[in-house]
Amino acid sequence: MTDLLSISDLRCTFGGLCAVDGATFTCKSGQITGLIGPNGAGKSTVLNAVSGTVQSVGGSIRFGDQELRGRQPHQVSRAGISRTFQLANVFGRMTVLENLLLGAPPGRPDSLRGALFGARKWKKWEQDQVEKARGLLARCGLSAFEDQYAGELSGGQKRLVEISRALMSDATFVLLDEPMAGVNPRLGEEIALYLKEVVADGVSMLMVEHEMGVVADLCETVIVMAQGQVIMEGSMDDIQQDQGVRDAYLVG
Amino acid sequence: MQFYVTSVLIVTCVNVIAAWGLDLQFGSTGINNFAFIIFSAAGAYTAAILSLGPSSQLGGFQQYVGGSRLPFPLPIIGGVIVAGLLALVVGAVTMRRLRGDYEAVVLLVLSLIATGVALAQIGLLNGPAGLALIPKPLSSTLGLSSLGYQWVYLAWSLFLVLLVFLFLRRLLRAPFGRNLRAARDNEAAAAAVGRNVFSLRMQSFVIGGMIAGLSGALLVEFVNAWAPGSWLYPETFALITAIIVGGRANMAGVTIGTILVPVLFLEVTRFLPAIGYPGLIDALEWVVIGMLTLIFMWFRPQGLVPERRRRFAPSLHLSPRPEQSQLSPPIDSHFAMARPAPAEPVSSTEAAME
Amino acid sequence: MSLLVDTIVFGIISGTLVAIGAVGFTLQYGVTNVLNLAYGSILTSAIFIGYLLSEHTTALWLLLVAGALWGAGLSYLLGMGLIAAFVRRGTNSVGIAIVTVSVGLIIQFGLEAIQGPGLLSFQSVAGSPFHIFNAIVSTTQTTLVGVAVGLMILIHLLLRHTRLGLAMRATSADPSLSRGCGISTNRIRTLSWLISGGLCGVTGIILGISVGAFQATTGNDLFILVIAAAIVGGIGRPYGAMIGGLALGIVSEATAAVLSPALKDVVACGVIVLVLVARPQGIFSDYSASRSVAL
């Protein structure tokens, strides 16, 4: 296992408020790293900073040998990092299959030039993507919903669509922002199984989550944040026994 | 009679081309271009100036910049290019992340500014009087009767319609079209999946602008005169109404809407007896267009031909496609706010999971 | 020297007109989050009402009040009636913008259909001319400026020193929070439509008297400058609108004096474009125009 994503001394401010104040941790490859902490600890902000949605003001975000700090979201995505959102961010007025097709990394086939001059190429490319998408849909059990508008699906189904979409891009790293939020427990189990399968295939993840059961089940390493800083990094067992962590939750 | 019919058809072609251009921006990409007509005007003015010759030549009664007597089809090409350049400049300023209606207002203000500039008597484009005596392309070379010329011009217009149709269809069917719709539907998600939303909107804006320029140039070479009165801000709304009535983001719907609204309206009223004072019918037309928009926005915002769902052919080697769940009716358009997620349908989900 | 005086005097005269119109427009946007693109047409309709009334009376105060009442009533119907219905239905902000444009077109061209060709003008409410240095102004013009300034002061007092004003500012900043604090947003919205409509109507009367001859497009001609002033000053900010209006007025007059009258509109528009390029949310705004239409 290698160090895949390294955050060093990350700092993010909003107006006068310092949401992340010197956070440092590392995510190893081949596993799901959990990121937990009381409300307002800065967890989502860290995720947003990595994905480029929010601009950080200091520190470093290293992914492999690239520095991600300062990049735009679409650039981060092209570097190999996908994300999901707290509120399932699907393209509600497009079909589930189209949603997945949009997960494919952008390139020549879906550019303007490709559209005008490369008809044969994009037709082949699209067919390949459709196959891949159908495969992923079959894996998470949504094949029957292929032509359904994504906005019509339930919260948990949208979540599965989002995760599948994140996988279409051959991303090596996925940021999950509270994947279990608003999902009924039965479907949550399906999602957890799906995530495990995906990790087994070689994708690593960083997951912000409040459901401790899920974190314990899925994450080998857990990072605890409070008030903008990392206060502990370790296995779930270690963390649950740590007094500092308990205090943080009571205070935060 | 033939003269009249050919004129109507030519004007229809002009409007259909323009409407398709606006639909690319508005319907497919979600750009609220309330200033569309100025790109048409840019194309028209450019084509006019490039075929009129220098302003001093005709005794200087028209004051305008530039001028050359270029042969067909250079003026039209010039029109398209200039309109595209204008779109490039305007787009660079306005295609940033502005909220939908604010973007619309900003573009509207620019449209009004453009009219103001064109009206100013400063020898730019001959002010309120506009440009006249614009030569008909190839009229001397062909040497036809005026009716004969009409037919030729109609053929030329239909040819351009076909060209634009094939071009846009190719564009929109490709994955590129899907990227545009994604940028329209959910900017944040589009960026998260690696699409450069600003770049997509710029591309759509410029291409749409060029198509607008083409329609303007085509019209001006037919009517041979062009003044600010031809391109006031309500003209953009006639096209928007056409798109709303016909159905956005699909070329068939937009064509139907364009035939119904600008064309049918305009021409039907020509047959009505001249009631009241000249100009009364025109004013009432606009009142009806306004009401038509309101009626459709209330009862049928997706238009007569709603945007269709995109489906893909079943895969050859996978097992036959599983039974599709009951498909919901087309989601309403552009104009609906995102609906909150429905409650978890636990039973059906479980069934799907089996 | 006299050029400067001319510029300032006429700049103030036209600037206050634009300013008061812009305050009405922007105040209502601030509270309800709706860009009322029918504002210019409502303005024009107020001119027509004033015209009809001026055949029976030339009392300036009566005309202004009538205009205000008409503007308030019409805006109320539009805002709390039609627009509210569309918002309840779930129409988004662009849809609402299109709705307001359509209403504007209906009113404008409806008026044109009724009026016929040509221009109309008010029975002259001309006052006696007097001099400010070398600039010739009439007492009517100064009265109208006084009315505009007086209204701006009233708005300022309303916003800063009354509970209603506080409620309006709160709703403007954060509608759901205000609701949570017990402010009846529905009542505030109604009042904002009425107030902005009233200002719109008054602006119309002042405009009608100032230009002498008018037609169905007159209101929309002013509306360009009104929106521009509102945008430049920061959409939703009344004080920004006041400053924006005055600035535009003075800039146009300066252009007319220094360069050429023909360039008046052009340069003013150039200023607007510059602001849009550099800072589209307006000079005094501290956030971008990125909220959704509140219900």
Coordinates of C-alpha atoms in Angstrom, one line a residue, chain B residues 177 199 227:
Chain B
G177 CA -24.4 17.4 -27.2
S199 CA -15.7 26.5 -22.3
A227 CA -32.2 49.6 -39.9

